[in-house]
Short mmCIF file of C-alpha atoms and ligand atoms in Angstrom, two decimals:
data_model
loop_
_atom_site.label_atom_id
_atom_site.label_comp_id
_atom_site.label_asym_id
_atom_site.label_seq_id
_atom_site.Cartn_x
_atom_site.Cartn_y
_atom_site.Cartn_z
CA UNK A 1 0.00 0.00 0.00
CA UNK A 2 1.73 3.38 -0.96
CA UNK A 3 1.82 5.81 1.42
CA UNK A 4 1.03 9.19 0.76
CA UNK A 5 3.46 12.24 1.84
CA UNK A 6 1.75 15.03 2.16
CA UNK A 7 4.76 17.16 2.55
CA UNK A 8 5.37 16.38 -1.17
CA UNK A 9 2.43 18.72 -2.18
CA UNK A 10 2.72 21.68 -0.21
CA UNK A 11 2.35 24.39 -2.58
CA UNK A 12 1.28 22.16 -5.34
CA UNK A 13 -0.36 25.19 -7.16
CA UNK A 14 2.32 27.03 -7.03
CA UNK A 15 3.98 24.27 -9.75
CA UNK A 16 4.13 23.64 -13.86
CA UNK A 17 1.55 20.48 -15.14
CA UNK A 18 5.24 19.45 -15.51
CA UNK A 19 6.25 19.48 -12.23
CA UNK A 20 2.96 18.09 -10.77
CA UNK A 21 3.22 14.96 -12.90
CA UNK A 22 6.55 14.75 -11.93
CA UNK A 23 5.67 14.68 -8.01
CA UNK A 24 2.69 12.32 -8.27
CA UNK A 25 4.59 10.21 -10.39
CA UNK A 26 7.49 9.35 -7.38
CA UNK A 27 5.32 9.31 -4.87
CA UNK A 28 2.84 6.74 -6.48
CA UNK A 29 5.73 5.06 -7.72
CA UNK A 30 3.81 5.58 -11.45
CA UNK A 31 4.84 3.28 -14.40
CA UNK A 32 6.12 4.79 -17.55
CA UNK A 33 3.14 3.89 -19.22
CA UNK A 34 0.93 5.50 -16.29
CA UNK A 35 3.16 8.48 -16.88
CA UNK A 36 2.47 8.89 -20.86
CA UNK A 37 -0.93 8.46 -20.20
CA UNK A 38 -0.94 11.32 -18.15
CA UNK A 39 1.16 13.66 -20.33
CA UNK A 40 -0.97 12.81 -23.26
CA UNK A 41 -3.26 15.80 -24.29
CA UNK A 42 -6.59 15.48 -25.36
CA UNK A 43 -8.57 17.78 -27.58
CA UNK A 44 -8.90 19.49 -24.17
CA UNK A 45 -5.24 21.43 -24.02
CA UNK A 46 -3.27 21.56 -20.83
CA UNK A 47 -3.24 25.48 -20.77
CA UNK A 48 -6.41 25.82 -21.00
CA UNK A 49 -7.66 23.30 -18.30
CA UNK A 50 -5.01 25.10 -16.15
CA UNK A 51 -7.29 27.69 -16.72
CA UNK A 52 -10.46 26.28 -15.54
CA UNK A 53 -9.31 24.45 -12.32
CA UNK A 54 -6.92 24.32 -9.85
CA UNK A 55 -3.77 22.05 -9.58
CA UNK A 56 -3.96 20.24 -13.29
CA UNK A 57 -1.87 17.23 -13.89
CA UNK A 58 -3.64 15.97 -17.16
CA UNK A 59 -7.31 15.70 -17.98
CA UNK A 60 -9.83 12.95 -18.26
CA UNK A 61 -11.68 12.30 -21.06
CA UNK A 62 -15.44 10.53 -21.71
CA UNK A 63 -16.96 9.00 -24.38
CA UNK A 64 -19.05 11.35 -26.59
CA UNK A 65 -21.91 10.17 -28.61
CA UNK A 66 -24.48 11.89 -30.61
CA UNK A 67 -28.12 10.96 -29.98
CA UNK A 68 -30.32 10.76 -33.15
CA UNK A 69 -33.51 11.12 -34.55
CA UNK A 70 -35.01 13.84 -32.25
CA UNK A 71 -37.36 16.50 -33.61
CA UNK A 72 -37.97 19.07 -31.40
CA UNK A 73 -40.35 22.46 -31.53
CA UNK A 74 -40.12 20.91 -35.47
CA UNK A 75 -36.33 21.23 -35.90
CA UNK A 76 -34.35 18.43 -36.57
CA UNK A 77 -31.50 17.56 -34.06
CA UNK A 78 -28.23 15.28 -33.49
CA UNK A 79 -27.50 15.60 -29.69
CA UNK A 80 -23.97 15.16 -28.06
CA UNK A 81 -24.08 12.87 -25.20
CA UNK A 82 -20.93 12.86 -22.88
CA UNK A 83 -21.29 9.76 -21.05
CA UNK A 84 -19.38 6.33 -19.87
CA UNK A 85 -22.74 4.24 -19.29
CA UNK A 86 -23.58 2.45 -22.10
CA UNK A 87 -27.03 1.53 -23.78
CA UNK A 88 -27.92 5.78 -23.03
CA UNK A 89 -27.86 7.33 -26.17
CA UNK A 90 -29.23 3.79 -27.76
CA UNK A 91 -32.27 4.58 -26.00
CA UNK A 92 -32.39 8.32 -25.99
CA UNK A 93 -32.49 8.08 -29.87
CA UNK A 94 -35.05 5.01 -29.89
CA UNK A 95 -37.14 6.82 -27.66
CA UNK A 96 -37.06 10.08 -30.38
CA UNK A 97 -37.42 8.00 -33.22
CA UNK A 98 -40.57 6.44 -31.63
CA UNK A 99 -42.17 9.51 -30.79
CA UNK A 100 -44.41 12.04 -32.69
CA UNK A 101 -41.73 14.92 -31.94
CA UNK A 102 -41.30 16.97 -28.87
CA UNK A 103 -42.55 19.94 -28.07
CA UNK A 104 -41.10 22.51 -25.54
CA UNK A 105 -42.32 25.66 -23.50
CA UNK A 106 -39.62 27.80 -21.19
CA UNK A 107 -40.18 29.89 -18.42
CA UNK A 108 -38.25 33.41 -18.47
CA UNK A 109 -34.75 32.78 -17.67
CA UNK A 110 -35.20 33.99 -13.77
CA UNK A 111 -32.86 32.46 -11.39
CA UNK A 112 -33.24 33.37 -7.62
CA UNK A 113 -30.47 35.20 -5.10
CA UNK A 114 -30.57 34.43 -1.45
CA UNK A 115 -29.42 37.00 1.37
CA UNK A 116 -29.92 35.56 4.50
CA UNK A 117 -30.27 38.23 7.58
CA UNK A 118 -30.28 37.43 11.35
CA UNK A 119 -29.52 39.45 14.76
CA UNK A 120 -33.48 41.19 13.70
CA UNK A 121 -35.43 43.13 16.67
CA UNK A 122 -38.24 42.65 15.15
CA UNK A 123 -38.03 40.37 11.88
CA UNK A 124 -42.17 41.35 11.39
CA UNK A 125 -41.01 45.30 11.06
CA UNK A 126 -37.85 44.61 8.86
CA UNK A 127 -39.71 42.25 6.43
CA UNK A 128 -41.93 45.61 6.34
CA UNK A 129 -39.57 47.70 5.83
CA UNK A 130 -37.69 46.13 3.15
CA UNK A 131 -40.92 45.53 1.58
CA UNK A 132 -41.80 49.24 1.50
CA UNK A 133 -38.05 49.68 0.05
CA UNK A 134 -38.96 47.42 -2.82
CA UNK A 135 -38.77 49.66 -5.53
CA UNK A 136 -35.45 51.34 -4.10
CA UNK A 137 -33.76 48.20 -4.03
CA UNK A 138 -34.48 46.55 -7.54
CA UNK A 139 -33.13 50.05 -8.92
CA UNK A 140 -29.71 49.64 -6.93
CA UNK A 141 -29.67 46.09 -8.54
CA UNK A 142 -30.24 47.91 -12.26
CA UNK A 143 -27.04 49.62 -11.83
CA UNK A 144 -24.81 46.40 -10.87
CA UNK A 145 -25.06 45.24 -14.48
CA UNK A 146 -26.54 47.74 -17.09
CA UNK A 147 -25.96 45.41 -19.96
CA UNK A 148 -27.77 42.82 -19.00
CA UNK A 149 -30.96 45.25 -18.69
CA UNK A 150 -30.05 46.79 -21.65
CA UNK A 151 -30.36 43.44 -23.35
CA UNK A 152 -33.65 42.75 -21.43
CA UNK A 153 -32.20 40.85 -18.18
CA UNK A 154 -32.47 42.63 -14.80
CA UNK A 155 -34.20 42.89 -11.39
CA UNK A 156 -37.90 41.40 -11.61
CA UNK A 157 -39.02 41.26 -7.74
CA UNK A 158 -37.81 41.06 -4.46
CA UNK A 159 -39.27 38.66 -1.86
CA UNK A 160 -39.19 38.21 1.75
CA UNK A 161 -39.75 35.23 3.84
CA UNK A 162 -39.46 35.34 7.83
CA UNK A 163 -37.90 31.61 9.07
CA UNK A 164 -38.26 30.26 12.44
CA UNK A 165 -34.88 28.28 12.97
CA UNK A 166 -33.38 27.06 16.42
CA UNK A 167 -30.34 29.50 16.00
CA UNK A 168 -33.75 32.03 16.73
CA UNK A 169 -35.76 33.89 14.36
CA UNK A 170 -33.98 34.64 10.64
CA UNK A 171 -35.32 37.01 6.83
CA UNK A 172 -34.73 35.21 3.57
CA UNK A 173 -34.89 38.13 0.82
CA UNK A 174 -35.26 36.40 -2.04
CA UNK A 175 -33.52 38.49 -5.61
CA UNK A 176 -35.23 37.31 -8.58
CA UNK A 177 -33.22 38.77 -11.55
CA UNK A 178 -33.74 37.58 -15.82
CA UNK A 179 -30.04 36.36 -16.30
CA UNK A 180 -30.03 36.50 -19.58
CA UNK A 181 -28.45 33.57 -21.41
CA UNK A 182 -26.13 33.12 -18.36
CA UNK A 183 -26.80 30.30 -16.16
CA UNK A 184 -26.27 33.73 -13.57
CA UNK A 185 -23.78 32.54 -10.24
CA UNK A 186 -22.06 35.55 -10.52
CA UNK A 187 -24.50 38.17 -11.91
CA UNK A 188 -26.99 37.13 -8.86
CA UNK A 189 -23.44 36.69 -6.07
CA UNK A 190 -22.34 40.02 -7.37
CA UNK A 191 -25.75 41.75 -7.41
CA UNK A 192 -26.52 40.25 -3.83
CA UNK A 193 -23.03 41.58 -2.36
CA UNK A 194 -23.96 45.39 -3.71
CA UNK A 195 -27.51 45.46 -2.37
CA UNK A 196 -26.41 44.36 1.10
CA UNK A 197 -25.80 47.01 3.33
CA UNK A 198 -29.04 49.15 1.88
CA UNK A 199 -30.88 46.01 3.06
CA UNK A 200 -28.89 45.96 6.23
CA UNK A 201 -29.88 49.76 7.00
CA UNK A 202 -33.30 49.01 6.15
CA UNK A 203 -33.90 46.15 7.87
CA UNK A 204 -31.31 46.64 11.23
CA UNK A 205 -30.44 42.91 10.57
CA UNK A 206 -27.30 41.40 9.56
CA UNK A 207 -26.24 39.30 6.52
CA UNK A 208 -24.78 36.34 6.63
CA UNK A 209 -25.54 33.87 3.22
CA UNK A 210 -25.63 36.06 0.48
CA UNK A 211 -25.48 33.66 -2.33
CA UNK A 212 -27.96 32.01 -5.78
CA UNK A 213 -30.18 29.29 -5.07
CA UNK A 214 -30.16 26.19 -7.15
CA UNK A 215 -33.90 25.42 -7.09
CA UNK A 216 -34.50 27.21 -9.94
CA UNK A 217 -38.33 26.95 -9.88
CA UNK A 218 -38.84 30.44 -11.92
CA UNK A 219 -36.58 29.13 -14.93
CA UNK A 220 -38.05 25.66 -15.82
CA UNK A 221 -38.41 24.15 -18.92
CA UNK A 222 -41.55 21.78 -20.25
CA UNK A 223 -41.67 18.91 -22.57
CA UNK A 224 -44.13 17.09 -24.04
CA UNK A 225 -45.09 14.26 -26.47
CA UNK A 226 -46.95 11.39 -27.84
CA UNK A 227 -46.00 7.71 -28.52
CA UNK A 228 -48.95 5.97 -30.42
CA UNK A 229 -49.87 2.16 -29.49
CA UNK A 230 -49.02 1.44 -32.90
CA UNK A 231 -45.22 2.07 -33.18
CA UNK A 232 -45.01 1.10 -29.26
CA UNK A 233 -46.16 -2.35 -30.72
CA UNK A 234 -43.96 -1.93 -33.77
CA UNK A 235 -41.09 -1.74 -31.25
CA UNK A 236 -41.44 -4.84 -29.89
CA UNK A 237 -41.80 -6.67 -33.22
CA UNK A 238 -45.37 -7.60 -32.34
CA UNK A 239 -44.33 -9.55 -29.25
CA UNK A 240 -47.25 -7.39 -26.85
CA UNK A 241 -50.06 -5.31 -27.71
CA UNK A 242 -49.26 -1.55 -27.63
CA UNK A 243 -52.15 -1.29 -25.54
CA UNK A 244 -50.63 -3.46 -22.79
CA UNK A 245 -47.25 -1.67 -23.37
CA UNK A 246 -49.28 1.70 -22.01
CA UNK A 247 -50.86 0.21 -19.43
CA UNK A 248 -47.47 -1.43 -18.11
CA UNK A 249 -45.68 1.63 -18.30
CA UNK A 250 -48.66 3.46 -16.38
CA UNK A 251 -48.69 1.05 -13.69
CA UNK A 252 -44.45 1.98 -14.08
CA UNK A 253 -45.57 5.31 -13.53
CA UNK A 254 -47.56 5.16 -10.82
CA UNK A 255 -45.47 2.67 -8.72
CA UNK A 256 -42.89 5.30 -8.80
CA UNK A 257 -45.44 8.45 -7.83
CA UNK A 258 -46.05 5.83 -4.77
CA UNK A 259 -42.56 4.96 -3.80
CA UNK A 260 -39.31 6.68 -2.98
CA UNK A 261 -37.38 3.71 -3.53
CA UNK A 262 -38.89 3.74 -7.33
CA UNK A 263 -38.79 7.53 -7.86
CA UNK A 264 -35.19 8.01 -7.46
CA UNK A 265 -33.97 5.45 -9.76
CA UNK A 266 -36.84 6.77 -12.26
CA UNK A 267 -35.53 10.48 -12.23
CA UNK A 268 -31.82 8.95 -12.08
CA UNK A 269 -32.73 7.72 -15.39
CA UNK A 270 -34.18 10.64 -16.54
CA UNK A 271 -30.96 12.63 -15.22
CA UNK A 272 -29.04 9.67 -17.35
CA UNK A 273 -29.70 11.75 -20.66
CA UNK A 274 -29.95 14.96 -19.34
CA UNK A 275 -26.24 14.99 -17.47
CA UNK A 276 -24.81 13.93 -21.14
CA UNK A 277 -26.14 16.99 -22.66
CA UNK A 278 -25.06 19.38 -19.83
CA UNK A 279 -22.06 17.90 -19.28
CA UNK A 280 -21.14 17.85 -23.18
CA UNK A 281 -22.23 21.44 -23.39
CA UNK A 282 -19.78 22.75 -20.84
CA UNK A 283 -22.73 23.88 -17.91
CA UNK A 284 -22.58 23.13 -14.42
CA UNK A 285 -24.46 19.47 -13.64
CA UNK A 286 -24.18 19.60 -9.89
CA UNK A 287 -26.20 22.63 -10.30
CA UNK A 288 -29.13 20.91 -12.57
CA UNK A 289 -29.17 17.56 -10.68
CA UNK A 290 -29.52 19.73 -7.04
CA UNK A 291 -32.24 21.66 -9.09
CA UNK A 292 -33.89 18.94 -10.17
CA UNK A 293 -34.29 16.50 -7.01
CA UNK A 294 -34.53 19.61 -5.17
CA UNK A 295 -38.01 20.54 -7.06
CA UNK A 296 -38.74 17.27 -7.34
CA UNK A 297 -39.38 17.19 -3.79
CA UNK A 298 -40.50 20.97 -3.68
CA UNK A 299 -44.34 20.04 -3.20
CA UNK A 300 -43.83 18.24 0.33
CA UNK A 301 -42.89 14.37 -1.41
CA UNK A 302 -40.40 13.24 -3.36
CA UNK A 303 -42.21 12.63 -6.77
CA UNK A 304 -41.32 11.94 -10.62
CA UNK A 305 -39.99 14.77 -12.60
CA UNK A 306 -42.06 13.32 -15.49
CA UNK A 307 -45.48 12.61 -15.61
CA UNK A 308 -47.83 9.96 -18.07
CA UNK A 309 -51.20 9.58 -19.33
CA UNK A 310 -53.46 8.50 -21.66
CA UNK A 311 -54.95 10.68 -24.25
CA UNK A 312 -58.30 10.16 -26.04
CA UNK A 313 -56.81 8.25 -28.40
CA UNK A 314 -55.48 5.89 -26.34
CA UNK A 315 -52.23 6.80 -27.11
CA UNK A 316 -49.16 7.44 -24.51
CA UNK A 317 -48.50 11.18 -23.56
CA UNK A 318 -45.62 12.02 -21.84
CA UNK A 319 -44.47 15.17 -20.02
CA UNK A 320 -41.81 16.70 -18.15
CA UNK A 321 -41.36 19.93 -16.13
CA UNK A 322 -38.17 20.74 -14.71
CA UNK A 323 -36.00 23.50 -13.53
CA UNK A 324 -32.80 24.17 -16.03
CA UNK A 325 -30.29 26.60 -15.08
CA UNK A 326 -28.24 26.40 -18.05
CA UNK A 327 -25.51 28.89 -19.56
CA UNK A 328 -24.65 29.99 -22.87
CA UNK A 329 -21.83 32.37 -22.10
CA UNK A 330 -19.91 32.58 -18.88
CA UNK A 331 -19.15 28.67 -17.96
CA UNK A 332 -16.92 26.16 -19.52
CA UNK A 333 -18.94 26.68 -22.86
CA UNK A 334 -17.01 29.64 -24.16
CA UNK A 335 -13.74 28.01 -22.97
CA UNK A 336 -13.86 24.22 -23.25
CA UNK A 337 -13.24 23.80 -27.31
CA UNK A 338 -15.02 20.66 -27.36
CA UNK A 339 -18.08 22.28 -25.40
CA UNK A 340 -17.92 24.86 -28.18
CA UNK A 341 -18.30 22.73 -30.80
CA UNK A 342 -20.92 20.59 -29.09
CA UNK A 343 -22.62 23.90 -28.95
CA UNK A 344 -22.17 24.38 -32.77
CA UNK A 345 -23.80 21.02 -33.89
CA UNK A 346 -26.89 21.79 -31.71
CA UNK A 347 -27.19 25.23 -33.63
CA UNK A 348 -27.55 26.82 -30.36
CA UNK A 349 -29.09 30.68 -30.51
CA UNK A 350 -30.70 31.26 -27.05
CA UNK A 351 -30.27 29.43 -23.90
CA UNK A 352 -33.97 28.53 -24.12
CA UNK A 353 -32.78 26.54 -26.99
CA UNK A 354 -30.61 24.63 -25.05
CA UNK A 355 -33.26 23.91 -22.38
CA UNK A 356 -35.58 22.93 -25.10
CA UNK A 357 -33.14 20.16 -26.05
CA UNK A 358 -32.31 18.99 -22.42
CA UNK A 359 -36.00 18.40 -21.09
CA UNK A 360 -36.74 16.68 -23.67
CA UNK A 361 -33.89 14.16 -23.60
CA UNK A 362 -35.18 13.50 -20.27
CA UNK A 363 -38.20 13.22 -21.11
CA UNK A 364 -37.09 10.53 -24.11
CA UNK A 365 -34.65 8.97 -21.65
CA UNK A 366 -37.13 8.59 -19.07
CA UNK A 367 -39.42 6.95 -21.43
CA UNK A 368 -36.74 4.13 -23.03
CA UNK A 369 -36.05 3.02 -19.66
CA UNK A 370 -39.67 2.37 -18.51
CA UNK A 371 -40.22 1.11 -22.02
CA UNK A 372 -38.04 -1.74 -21.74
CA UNK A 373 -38.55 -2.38 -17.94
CA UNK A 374 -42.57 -2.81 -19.00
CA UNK A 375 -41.50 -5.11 -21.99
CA UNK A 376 -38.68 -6.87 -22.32
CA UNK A 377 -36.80 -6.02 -19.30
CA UNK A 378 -33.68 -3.54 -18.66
CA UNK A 379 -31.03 -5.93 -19.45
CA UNK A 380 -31.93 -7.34 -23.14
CA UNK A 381 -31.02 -4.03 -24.38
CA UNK A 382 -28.56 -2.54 -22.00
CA UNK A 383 -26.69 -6.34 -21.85
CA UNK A 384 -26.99 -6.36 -26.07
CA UNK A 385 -24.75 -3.02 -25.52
CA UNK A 386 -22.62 -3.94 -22.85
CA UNK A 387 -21.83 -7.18 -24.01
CA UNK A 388 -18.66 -5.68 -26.48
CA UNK A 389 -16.89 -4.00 -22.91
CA UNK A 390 -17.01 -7.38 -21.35
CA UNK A 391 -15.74 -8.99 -24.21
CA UNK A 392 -12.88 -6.54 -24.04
CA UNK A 393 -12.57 -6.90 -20.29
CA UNK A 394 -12.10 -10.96 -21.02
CA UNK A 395 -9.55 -9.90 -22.95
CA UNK A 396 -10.88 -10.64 -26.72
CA UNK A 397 -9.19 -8.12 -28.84
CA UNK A 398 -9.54 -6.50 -32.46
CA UNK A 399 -12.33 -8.74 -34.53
CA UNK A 400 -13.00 -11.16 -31.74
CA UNK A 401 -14.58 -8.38 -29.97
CA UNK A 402 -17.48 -8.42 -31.75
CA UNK A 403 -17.21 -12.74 -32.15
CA UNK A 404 -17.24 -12.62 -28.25
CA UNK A 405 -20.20 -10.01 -27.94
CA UNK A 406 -22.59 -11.52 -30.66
CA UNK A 407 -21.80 -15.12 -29.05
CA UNK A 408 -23.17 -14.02 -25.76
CA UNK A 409 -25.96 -12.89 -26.88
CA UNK A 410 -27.16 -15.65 -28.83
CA UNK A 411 -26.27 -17.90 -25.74
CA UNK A 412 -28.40 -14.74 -23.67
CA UNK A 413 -24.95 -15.35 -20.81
CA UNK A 414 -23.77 -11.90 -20.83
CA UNK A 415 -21.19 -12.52 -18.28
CA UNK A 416 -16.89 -12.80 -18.18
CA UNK A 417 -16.92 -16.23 -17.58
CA UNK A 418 -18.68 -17.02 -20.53
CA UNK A 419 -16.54 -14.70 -22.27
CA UNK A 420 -13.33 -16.07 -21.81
CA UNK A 421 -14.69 -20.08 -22.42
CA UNK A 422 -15.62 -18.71 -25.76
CA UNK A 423 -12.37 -16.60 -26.31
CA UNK A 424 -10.89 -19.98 -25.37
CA UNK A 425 -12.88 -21.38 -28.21
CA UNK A 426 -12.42 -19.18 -30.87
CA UNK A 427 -8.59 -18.88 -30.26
CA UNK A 428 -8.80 -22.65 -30.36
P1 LIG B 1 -34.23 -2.44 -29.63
O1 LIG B 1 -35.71 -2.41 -29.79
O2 LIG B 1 -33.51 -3.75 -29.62
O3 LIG B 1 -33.55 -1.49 -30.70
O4 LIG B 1 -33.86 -1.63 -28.32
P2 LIG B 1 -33.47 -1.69 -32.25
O5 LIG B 1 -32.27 -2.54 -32.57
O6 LIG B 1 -34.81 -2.06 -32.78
O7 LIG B 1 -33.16 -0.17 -32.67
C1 LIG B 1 -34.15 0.80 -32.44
C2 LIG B 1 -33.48 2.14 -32.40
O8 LIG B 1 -32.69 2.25 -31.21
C3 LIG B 1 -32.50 2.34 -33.53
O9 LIG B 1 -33.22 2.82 -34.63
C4 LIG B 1 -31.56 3.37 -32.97
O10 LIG B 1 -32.14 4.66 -33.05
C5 LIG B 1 -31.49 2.93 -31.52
P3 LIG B 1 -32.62 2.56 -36.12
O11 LIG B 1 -31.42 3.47 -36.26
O12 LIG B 1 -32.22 1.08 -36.16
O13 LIG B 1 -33.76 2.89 -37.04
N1 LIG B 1 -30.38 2.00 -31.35
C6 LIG B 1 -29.09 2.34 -31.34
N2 LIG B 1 -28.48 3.54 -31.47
C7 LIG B 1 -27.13 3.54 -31.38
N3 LIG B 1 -26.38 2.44 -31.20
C8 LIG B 1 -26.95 1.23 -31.07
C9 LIG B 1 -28.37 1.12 -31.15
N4 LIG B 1 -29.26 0.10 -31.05
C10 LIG B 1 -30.49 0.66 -31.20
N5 LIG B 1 -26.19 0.16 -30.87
C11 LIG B 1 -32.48 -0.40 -26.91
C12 LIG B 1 -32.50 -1.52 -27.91
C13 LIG B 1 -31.13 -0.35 -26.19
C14 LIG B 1 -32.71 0.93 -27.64
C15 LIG B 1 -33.62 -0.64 -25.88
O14 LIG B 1 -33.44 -1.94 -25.31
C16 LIG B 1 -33.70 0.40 -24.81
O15 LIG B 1 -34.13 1.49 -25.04
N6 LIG B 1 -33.29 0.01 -23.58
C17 LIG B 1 -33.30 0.93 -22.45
C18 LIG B 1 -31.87 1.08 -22.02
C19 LIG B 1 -31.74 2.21 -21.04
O16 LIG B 1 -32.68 2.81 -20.58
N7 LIG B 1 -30.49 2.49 -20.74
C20 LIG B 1 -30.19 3.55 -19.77
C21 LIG B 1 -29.26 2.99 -18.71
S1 LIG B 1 -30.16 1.95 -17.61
C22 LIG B 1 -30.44 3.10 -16.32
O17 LIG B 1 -29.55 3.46 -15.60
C23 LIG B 1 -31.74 3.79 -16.19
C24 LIG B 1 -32.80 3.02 -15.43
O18 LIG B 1 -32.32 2.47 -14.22
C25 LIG B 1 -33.89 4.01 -15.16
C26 LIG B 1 -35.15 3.43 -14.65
O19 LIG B 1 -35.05 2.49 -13.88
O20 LIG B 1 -36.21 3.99 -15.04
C27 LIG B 1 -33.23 1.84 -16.28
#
């Protein structure tokens, strides 16, 4: 077991890549081959990640996919996916190309500052007061950033909420502000800072979190669309009525509205397809998953991010409604060159656009999963998909690869022992 020094990495920061590498590399006693694999640069150069985070010694790339056969608000779209899980994209683009088209509706793009005050006299006369200062207020916050309101972004209310907490009573003013086509951390952290001490004065309290708030529930995005009975049973060769298939995936539906347990792995897969795109497009996925299971619980339970029904017809509708605080300039998007260019093949104008896009690849993600759960089970597909990486992990290589993967799959063992008996074979 290798010990680690920490002495060795004092100042670490303060080094070149170079010299990093170099210090990791003797204390972790790294092969050369460990070593080349760090000093190789990807399309992702080392200046410029030393430019996005702190103490770089290489970078670590994902597999990146496009998703197909989406129409969306009645454009046609490819869709990078950055992801390692496979099967994803498979179904993302299955889902699309069995669905009548998605289409999208977006909230303004109005992301929320907190500035928490405490130490009140009388929190019932401050909230007053800074209510009656309203309009005095949202003007300061004009003149933080006149471009932005120039461009149609700015100050849209103020709110304030009085909290009973054991550290005693506590105000929550709440900053709602149009970001623009910013996802808006430091438009709302810098806004927040220059209102404080008018708020202070007002109010006699003192700050203490001044900072955005990830549940984004004034900036979310809807999705919607259909999937007849007819190509549902098209899509299982004939093998169950597309009839049944909706009522399976209802009863899918519903087990998850009643259960926890259910619900989170049925949003995880939902967040399966809507990571890839946020991730691939440079934006901040920490912020969109807290967002997400954040409103998902917003109403008192923890519920589904999607919903399903029947309409007249018969027919499957699916929906999805879901908080997106997404950036088009500011993040990683303007810097990361891949990002940029993920960016390009989605033909992105507005950040709405992008939002557009990302509900309703969860929506389609959502849908593939319980699809196959309701029919033929999770692991025919995601097994069919996986079966080449266990091949490769049993060591087949070049064409036997595909031999291996095929083999198992006819057999239905999707597993590394049967992978190496017939490696064994075919190298027989
Ligand atoms: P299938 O019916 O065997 O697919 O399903 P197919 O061979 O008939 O192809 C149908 C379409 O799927 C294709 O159309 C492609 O669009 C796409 P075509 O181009 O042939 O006209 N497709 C592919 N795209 C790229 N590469 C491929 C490929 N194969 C098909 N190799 C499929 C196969 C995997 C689509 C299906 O079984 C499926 O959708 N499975 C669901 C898999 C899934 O949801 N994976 C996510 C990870 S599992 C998870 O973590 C989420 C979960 O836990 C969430 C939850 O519990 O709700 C499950």
């Amino acid at each position: 077991m290798i010990k680690i020094n920490k002495k060795s990495f004092e100042g670490y920061y303060k080094k070149s890549i170079k010299e990093r590498q170099e210090i990791l590399s003797k204390e972790l006693l790294l092969t050369n081959e460990e070593q080349k694999l760090l000093e190789k640069e990807s399309s992702l150069s080392f200046d410029i990640a030393d430019r996005m985070i702190e103490n770089v010694i290489g970078t670590f790339p994902l597999p990146l996919g496009l998703a197909t056969n989406f129409v969306i608000d009645e454009k046609e779209y490819v869709i990078p996916f950055a992801i390692e899980e496979p099967s994803v994209i498979a179904a993302a683009s299955n889902a699309a190309k069995l669905s009548n088209g998605f289409i999208t509706e977006n909230d303004e793009q109005i992301m929320i500052g907190q500035l928490q005050l405490i130490n009140l006299e009388n929190a019932c006369e401050s909230k007053k007061k800074i209510l009656e200062n309203k309009e005095k207020i949202l003007k300061e916050v004009e003149k933080v950033d006149p471009i932005l309101v120039k461009f149609g972004g700015g100050p849209r209310d103020l709110k304030v909420n009085i909290l009973d907490t054991p550290r005693g009573k506590m105000i929550e003013v709440q900053l709602l502000v149009n970001v623009g086509d910013a996802m808006g951390a430091n438009a709302i952290n810098t806004m927040l800072e220059k209102i404080t001490s008018v708020i202070e004065e007002i109010s006699g309290g003192k700050h203490v979190a001044r900072i955005i708030s990830n549940l984004a529930i004034y900036r979310r995005t809807q999705s919607k669309t259909i999937w007849t009975k007819e190509k549902l049973e098209e899509s299982v060769k004939g093998t169950m009525k597309g009839e049944e298939i909706i009522e399976r995936i209802l009863d899918l539906y519903e087990f998850a509205v009643a259960t926890p347990f259910r619900c989170a792995t049925h949003n995880k897969g939902i967040m399966n397809g809507i990571d890839s795109v946020v991730i691939a497009t440079g934006n901040d996925f920490r912020a969109i998953e807290a967002g997400a299971h954040a409103y998902a619980s917003y109403k008192g339970k923890y519920s589904p991010l999607t919903k399903y029904y029947k309409n007249s017809n018969g027919d499957l509708v699916g929906e999805i409604d879901i908080p997106l605080a997404l950036g088009l300039v500011g993040g990683a998007i303007k810097v990361h060159p891949i990002a940029k260019l993920n960016a390009k093949i989605l033909g992105l104008k507005k950040v709405q656009d992008l939002a557009s896009v990302i509900a309703s690849v969860g929506l389609a993600q959502n849908f593939a999963a319980m699809r196959a759960i309701a029919t033929t089970g999770i692991q025919s597909g995601h097994m069919k998909l996986h079966a080449k990486n266990i091949a490769v992990q049993a060591g087949a290589i070049k064409e036997e690869i595909e031999l291996v993967a095929q083999k198992m799959i006819e057999l239905k063992e999707v597993n590394q022992l049967t992978a190496e008996k017939i490696i064994e074979e075919i190298r027989e």
